[in-house]
Amino acid sequence: MAKINLEHNINEDANKLLVSQLKYKLEKVFLGGGKKSLEKLKAKGKMSARERVDALIDPDSYFFEIGAFAGEGMYKEHGGCPAGGVVVGIGYVCNRQCVIVANDPTVKAGAWFPITGKKNLRAQEIAMENRLPIIYLVDSAGVYLPMQDEIFPDKEHFGRIFRNNAIMSSMGIPQIAAIMGSCVAGGAYLPIMSDEALIVDGTGSIFLAGPYLVKAAIGEEVDAETLGGATTQSEISGVTDYKMKDDAECLQTIRDLVDKFGTFPKAGFSREKPLPPTENPEEIYQLFPESRTKPYKTIEILKRLVDESKLTEYKAGYGQTIICAYARIDGWAVGIVANNREVVRSKSGEMQFGGVIYSDSADKAARFIMNCNQKRVPLVFFHDVTGFMVGKRSEHGGIIKDGAKMVNAVANSTVPKFSVVMGNSYGAGNYAMCGKAYDPRLIIGWPTAKIAVMGGEQAAKVLLQLQIHSMKHQGTEPSEEEQQKLLDKIKDRYDAQTTPYYAASRLWLDAIIDPLETRRFLSLGIEAANNREPEKFNVGVFQV
């Protein structure tokens, strides 16, 4: 009779519960503005944003949605903004990878919140980095006026989108826009700065100022259809290129246009026939601990993600708190940089904590990253890091110098980088492992991910001491019971800010996924990156 591993059972139950919660949350997000809003949309003869995406992409193909949790828990005083009011992702159209941006008119009539602008800019960034065609399905009332000061004038605000339209055009990246609903004011520039524009008769309209504003500005009375409907903009002004009878014909015409695209030169990243892992990927649920403080063998997780469960480790016996290895994922050659969560013994006999970056591991990782750039091998970072090692011995050993070397290599790396936040991603460890600030092509988290300056327990104690010091300065000193209540309150607030959903709502993560989706996600990302050649690698100056 097989021996029952209680710890594995606990881990599996905890991880499957988190995945179940993820799916439940996604179901709610997919409703957009709610069932009533969807019914009103259908009554107008329009498809929902997600139905439009489904009709546009190839049947039964993989659509990787970006920013599904954008805006989660934000804008409560404004009624919320599910998915940031826009559906964004990478999908296959006529076997061609495309970035798709579809406004959701069930969420405040598709109006742009600050997070909507950030999400649209992220979509354009992905298109530019990977030289992917981009398709806009426009149905928006424009800027959400109550928050116009947070979306309109700054560098990373609304206007940057049109600047990006122009830049992408100069780069030769195809852009197609379909006006399937409202398209007003500054938003009208987006489809017309695209290469080709389609408009749906009866529901699509595009103008710089709507009937009410025209009346207020110049005293002219005109209805929306005459002002900027499909007939006006296709047959009188010539602003749009194709007049479509309904959503279905519009989406099919976009497919016909994409079908005629030429291709760009490929980057030439190595790919062989994909082979599944020999170790069972579902065992990840058992191996990944339910507690973020427990050690585990990261190499065993990696074996369940790579082809044939085969890894070629670089400097396996040196700098053991980081694993560096070559492997293949769905046939693609990759260089893996992963935090090893085992407690290991260094070359000097010193015990090293798993998940901490020491001088030797930072040194090893920097060299490995440079090698991958030299050989044009895409990099994949698996985060479960609590930060760099601190203390007298580490400082005397030059931890700052070695850490800076690793950060330098990551920052200057020109091969595509992908980040998977499995567990902790704390402090400078987040930077060294290619957090969002270091331009990963895509960054995702498992439901177990945590992103913060430090762990909740440590942060709460630091914040508590600061608060107690302030209270003493004011002449009051809390009792032990009051201190504990303060600690619990601070920790609860801090912990809420370290969840993957908090990170994803602000687009620090592109998505939260089931760990079993990791291979497919990485394969799609590398395929996208293969559409653009990396620039020449130069690490600049750093202390050796």
Coordinates of C-alpha atoms in Angstrom, one line a residue, residues 202-506:
G202 CA -26.5 51.9 -37.3
T203 CA -24.4 51.4 -34.1
G204 CA -21.0 52.9 -35.0
S205 CA -20.4 56.6 -34.9
I206 CA -17.3 58.8 -34.8
F207 CA -16.9 62.5 -34.3
L208 CA -14.8 65.0 -32.4
A209 CA -17.8 66.5 -30.6
G210 CA -21.3 64.9 -30.1
P211 CA -24.6 66.5 -30.9
Y212 CA -24.9 68.1 -27.4
L213 CA -21.5 69.6 -27.5
V214 CA -22.0 70.9 -31.0
K215 CA -25.2 72.6 -29.9
A216 CA -23.4 74.2 -26.9
A217 CA -20.3 75.2 -29.0
I218 CA -21.7 76.6 -32.2
G219 CA -25.5 76.4 -31.8
E220 CA -26.0 73.8 -34.5
E221 CA -28.6 71.1 -34.1
V222 CA -27.7 67.7 -35.6
D223 CA -28.3 64.1 -34.8
A224 CA -25.5 61.6 -34.1
E225 CA -26.1 59.6 -37.3
T226 CA -25.9 62.6 -39.6
L227 CA -23.0 64.0 -37.7
G228 CA -20.8 61.0 -37.7
G229 CA -22.6 57.7 -38.5
A230 CA -21.4 55.0 -40.9
T231 CA -22.9 56.6 -44.1
T232 CA -21.5 60.0 -43.2
Q233 CA -17.9 58.8 -42.5
S234 CA -17.8 56.2 -45.2
E235 CA -19.5 58.0 -48.1
I236 CA -19.2 61.7 -47.4
S237 CA -16.1 62.4 -45.4
G238 CA -14.2 59.3 -46.4
V239 CA -12.8 59.0 -42.8
T240 CA -13.5 55.3 -42.6
D241 CA -12.6 52.6 -45.2
Y242 CA -15.3 49.9 -44.8
K243 CA -19.0 50.2 -44.0
M244 CA -20.3 47.1 -42.3
K245 CA -23.9 46.0 -41.9
D246 CA -23.4 44.4 -38.4
D247 CA -20.8 43.2 -35.9
A248 CA -20.5 39.7 -37.5
E249 CA -19.6 41.1 -40.9
C250 CA -17.2 43.6 -39.4
L251 CA -15.3 40.9 -37.6
Q252 CA -15.2 38.6 -40.6
T253 CA -13.8 41.5 -42.7
I254 CA -11.0 42.1 -40.2
R255 CA -10.1 38.4 -40.5
D256 CA -10.1 38.8 -44.3
L257 CA -7.7 41.7 -44.0
V258 CA -5.3 40.0 -41.5
D259 CA -5.3 36.9 -43.8
K260 CA -3.5 39.1 -46.4
F261 CA -0.7 40.3 -44.1
G262 CA 2.9 39.6 -45.0
T263 CA 5.4 38.5 -42.3
F264 CA 8.4 40.0 -40.7
P265 CA 11.9 38.4 -40.4
K266 CA 12.0 36.2 -37.3
A267 CA 14.4 36.5 -34.5
G268 CA 15.5 32.9 -34.9
F269 CA 15.1 31.6 -31.4
S270 CA 15.7 27.9 -31.3
R271 CA 12.7 25.6 -31.4
E272 CA 12.4 21.8 -31.8
K273 CA 9.5 19.4 -31.6
P274 CA 7.6 20.1 -28.3
L275 CA 7.8 17.2 -25.8
P276 CA 5.8 17.0 -22.6
P277 CA 7.5 16.8 -19.2
T278 CA 8.1 13.2 -18.1
E279 CA 7.2 14.2 -14.5
N280 CA 3.5 14.8 -14.0
P281 CA 2.8 18.6 -14.0
E282 CA -0.2 18.1 -11.7
E283 CA 2.2 17.2 -9.0
I284 CA 3.1 20.9 -8.8
Y285 CA 0.0 21.3 -6.6
Q286 CA 1.5 18.8 -4.1
L287 CA 5.1 20.0 -4.2
F288 CA 4.4 23.8 -3.9
P289 CA 4.0 24.4 -0.1
E290 CA 0.8 26.1 1.3
S291 CA 3.0 28.2 3.6
R292 CA 5.2 30.8 2.0
T293 CA 7.9 30.2 4.7
K294 CA 8.4 26.4 4.1
P295 CA 11.4 25.3 2.1
Y296 CA 11.0 23.1 -1.0
K297 CA 13.0 21.8 -3.9
T298 CA 12.5 24.3 -6.7
I299 CA 14.2 22.0 -9.2
E300 CA 11.3 19.5 -8.8
I301 CA 8.8 22.3 -9.8
L302 CA 10.9 23.1 -12.8
K303 CA 11.1 19.4 -13.9
R304 CA 7.3 19.5 -14.2
L305 CA 7.3 22.5 -16.5
V306 CA 10.1 21.8 -19.0
D307 CA 10.2 19.4 -21.9
E308 CA 11.2 15.8 -20.9
S309 CA 11.7 17.2 -17.4
K310 CA 15.3 17.8 -18.6
L311 CA 17.5 20.7 -17.4
T312 CA 21.2 21.4 -18.0
E313 CA 22.3 23.2 -14.8
Y314 CA 24.9 26.0 -15.0
K315 CA 27.4 26.0 -12.1
A316 CA 25.2 23.6 -10.2
G317 CA 27.4 23.5 -7.1
Y318 CA 28.0 27.2 -6.9
G319 CA 25.7 30.0 -5.7
Q320 CA 23.0 27.4 -4.9
T321 CA 20.3 29.7 -3.8
I322 CA 19.7 30.5 -7.5
I323 CA 19.2 27.8 -10.1
C324 CA 20.4 28.7 -13.6
A325 CA 19.7 26.1 -16.3
Y326 CA 19.1 25.6 -20.0
A327 CA 15.9 23.7 -21.0
R328 CA 13.1 23.7 -23.5
I329 CA 9.6 24.7 -22.9
D330 CA 7.1 23.5 -25.6
G331 CA 10.1 23.1 -27.8
W332 CA 11.5 26.6 -27.3
A333 CA 15.1 26.9 -25.9
V334 CA 15.1 28.9 -22.7
G335 CA 17.5 30.0 -20.0
I336 CA 15.9 29.6 -16.6
V337 CA 16.8 31.7 -13.5
A338 CA 14.9 30.5 -10.5
N339 CA 15.1 31.1 -6.7
N340 CA 16.0 27.8 -5.0
R341 CA 13.9 27.5 -1.9
E342 CA 16.0 24.7 -0.3
V343 CA 18.3 25.4 2.6
V344 CA 21.8 24.7 1.2
R345 CA 25.4 24.7 2.3
S346 CA 27.8 27.1 0.7
K347 CA 31.4 26.4 -0.5
S348 CA 32.7 27.7 2.8
G349 CA 30.3 25.4 4.8
E350 CA 27.9 28.1 5.7
M351 CA 24.2 27.3 5.7
Q352 CA 22.3 29.5 3.3
F353 CA 18.5 30.2 3.5
G354 CA 16.4 29.2 0.5
G355 CA 14.9 32.1 -1.4
V356 CA 17.6 34.6 -0.4
I357 CA 20.1 35.9 -3.0
Y358 CA 23.7 35.7 -1.7
S359 CA 26.8 37.2 -3.4
D360 CA 27.8 33.9 -5.1
S361 CA 24.3 33.3 -6.4
A362 CA 24.0 36.9 -7.8
D363 CA 27.4 36.5 -9.4
K364 CA 26.4 33.2 -11.0
A365 CA 23.1 34.6 -12.3
A366 CA 24.7 37.7 -13.8
R367 CA 27.1 35.5 -15.8
F368 CA 24.4 33.2 -16.9
I369 CA 22.1 36.0 -18.1
M370 CA 25.0 37.4 -20.1
N371 CA 25.6 34.0 -21.7
C372 CA 22.0 33.7 -22.7
N373 CA 22.2 37.1 -24.4
Q374 CA 25.4 36.1 -26.2
K375 CA 23.6 33.0 -27.5
R376 CA 20.1 34.5 -28.2
V377 CA 18.3 32.3 -25.7
P378 CA 15.1 33.8 -24.1
L379 CA 15.2 34.1 -20.3
V380 CA 12.5 32.9 -17.9
F381 CA 12.6 34.1 -14.3
F382 CA 10.8 32.0 -11.6
H383 CA 10.3 34.2 -8.5
D384 CA 10.2 33.0 -4.9
V385 CA 12.6 35.4 -3.4
T386 CA 12.7 37.2 0.0
G387 CA 15.5 39.6 -1.0
F388 CA 19.3 39.8 -0.8
M389 CA 21.2 38.6 2.2
V390 CA 22.0 41.3 4.8
G391 CA 24.4 41.5 7.8
K392 CA 28.1 42.1 8.4
R393 CA 29.4 39.1 6.6
S394 CA 27.3 39.8 3.5
E395 CA 28.3 43.5 3.4
H396 CA 32.0 42.7 3.9
G397 CA 31.6 40.1 1.1
G398 CA 30.4 42.8 -1.3
I399 CA 26.7 41.9 -1.6
I400 CA 25.8 45.3 -2.9
K401 CA 28.4 45.0 -5.7
D402 CA 27.3 41.5 -6.7
G403 CA 23.6 42.4 -6.5
A404 CA 24.3 45.5 -8.7
K405 CA 26.0 43.2 -11.2
M406 CA 22.9 41.0 -11.4
V407 CA 20.6 43.9 -11.7
N408 CA 22.8 45.5 -14.4
A409 CA 22.7 42.2 -16.4
V410 CA 18.9 42.0 -16.1
A411 CA 18.4 45.7 -17.0
N412 CA 20.6 45.5 -20.1
S413 CA 19.4 42.1 -21.3
T414 CA 18.1 42.4 -24.9
V415 CA 16.8 38.8 -25.4
P416 CA 13.1 38.6 -24.4
K417 CA 12.5 38.1 -20.7
F418 CA 9.5 36.5 -19.0
S419 CA 8.7 36.4 -15.3
V420 CA 6.6 33.9 -13.4
V421 CA 5.9 34.9 -9.8
M422 CA 5.3 31.6 -8.1
G423 CA 5.6 32.8 -4.5
N424 CA 7.3 35.7 -2.8
S425 CA 8.8 38.6 -4.8
Y426 CA 10.1 40.9 -2.2
G427 CA 12.3 44.0 -2.1
A428 CA 15.3 44.3 -4.4
G429 CA 14.8 40.5 -5.1
N430 CA 11.9 41.6 -7.3
Y431 CA 14.2 43.8 -9.3
A432 CA 17.0 41.3 -9.7
M433 CA 14.5 38.6 -10.8
C434 CA 13.1 40.9 -13.5
G435 CA 10.0 42.4 -11.9
K436 CA 7.7 44.7 -13.8
A437 CA 10.2 47.7 -13.7
Y438 CA 12.7 45.6 -15.7
D439 CA 10.6 45.2 -18.9
P440 CA 9.7 41.5 -19.0
R441 CA 7.8 40.9 -22.2
L442 CA 5.1 39.3 -20.0
I443 CA 4.8 38.9 -16.3
I444 CA 2.3 36.6 -14.6
G445 CA 1.7 35.3 -11.1
W446 CA 0.3 32.1 -9.7
P447 CA -2.5 32.4 -7.1
T448 CA 0.3 31.9 -4.5
A449 CA 2.2 35.1 -5.6
K450 CA 3.1 37.9 -3.2
I451 CA 4.7 41.2 -4.2
A452 CA 5.9 43.7 -1.7
V453 CA 9.0 45.4 -0.2
M454 CA 9.1 42.8 2.5
G455 CA 7.0 40.1 4.2
G456 CA 3.8 41.1 6.1
E457 CA 5.1 40.0 9.5
Q458 CA 8.4 42.0 9.2
A459 CA 6.8 45.0 7.6
A460 CA 4.1 45.2 10.3
K461 CA 6.6 45.1 13.1
V462 CA 8.6 47.9 11.5
L463 CA 5.5 50.0 11.0
L464 CA 4.4 49.3 14.5
Q465 CA 7.6 50.5 16.0
L466 CA 7.4 53.7 14.0
Q467 CA 3.8 54.2 15.2
I468 CA 4.7 53.5 18.8
H469 CA 7.6 55.9 18.6
S470 CA 5.3 58.6 17.2
M471 CA 2.7 58.0 20.1
K472 CA 5.5 58.2 22.7
H473 CA 6.6 61.5 21.2
Q474 CA 3.1 62.8 21.7
G475 CA 3.1 61.6 25.3
T476 CA 1.1 58.4 25.1
E477 CA 2.4 54.8 25.3
P478 CA 0.1 51.9 24.2
S479 CA -0.3 48.9 26.4
E480 CA 0.8 45.4 25.2
E481 CA -2.8 44.6 24.3
E482 CA -3.2 47.8 22.3
Q483 CA 0.1 47.1 20.6
Q484 CA -1.1 43.7 19.5
K485 CA -4.3 45.2 18.1
L486 CA -2.3 47.8 16.3
L487 CA 0.1 45.1 14.9
D488 CA -2.9 42.9 13.7
K489 CA -4.5 45.9 12.0
I490 CA -1.3 47.0 10.3
K491 CA -0.5 43.4 9.2
D492 CA -4.0 42.9 7.8
R493 CA -3.7 46.1 5.7
Y494 CA -0.2 45.2 4.5
D495 CA -1.1 41.6 3.7
A496 CA -4.1 42.8 1.6
Q497 CA -1.6 44.9 -0.5
T498 CA 0.6 41.9 -1.2
T499 CA -1.9 39.6 -2.8
P500 CA -1.6 38.7 -6.5
Y501 CA -5.0 40.3 -7.1
Y502 CA -3.8 43.7 -5.7
A503 CA -0.8 43.5 -8.0
A504 CA -2.9 42.4 -11.0
S505 CA -5.5 45.2 -10.4
R506 CA -2.7 47.7 -10.9

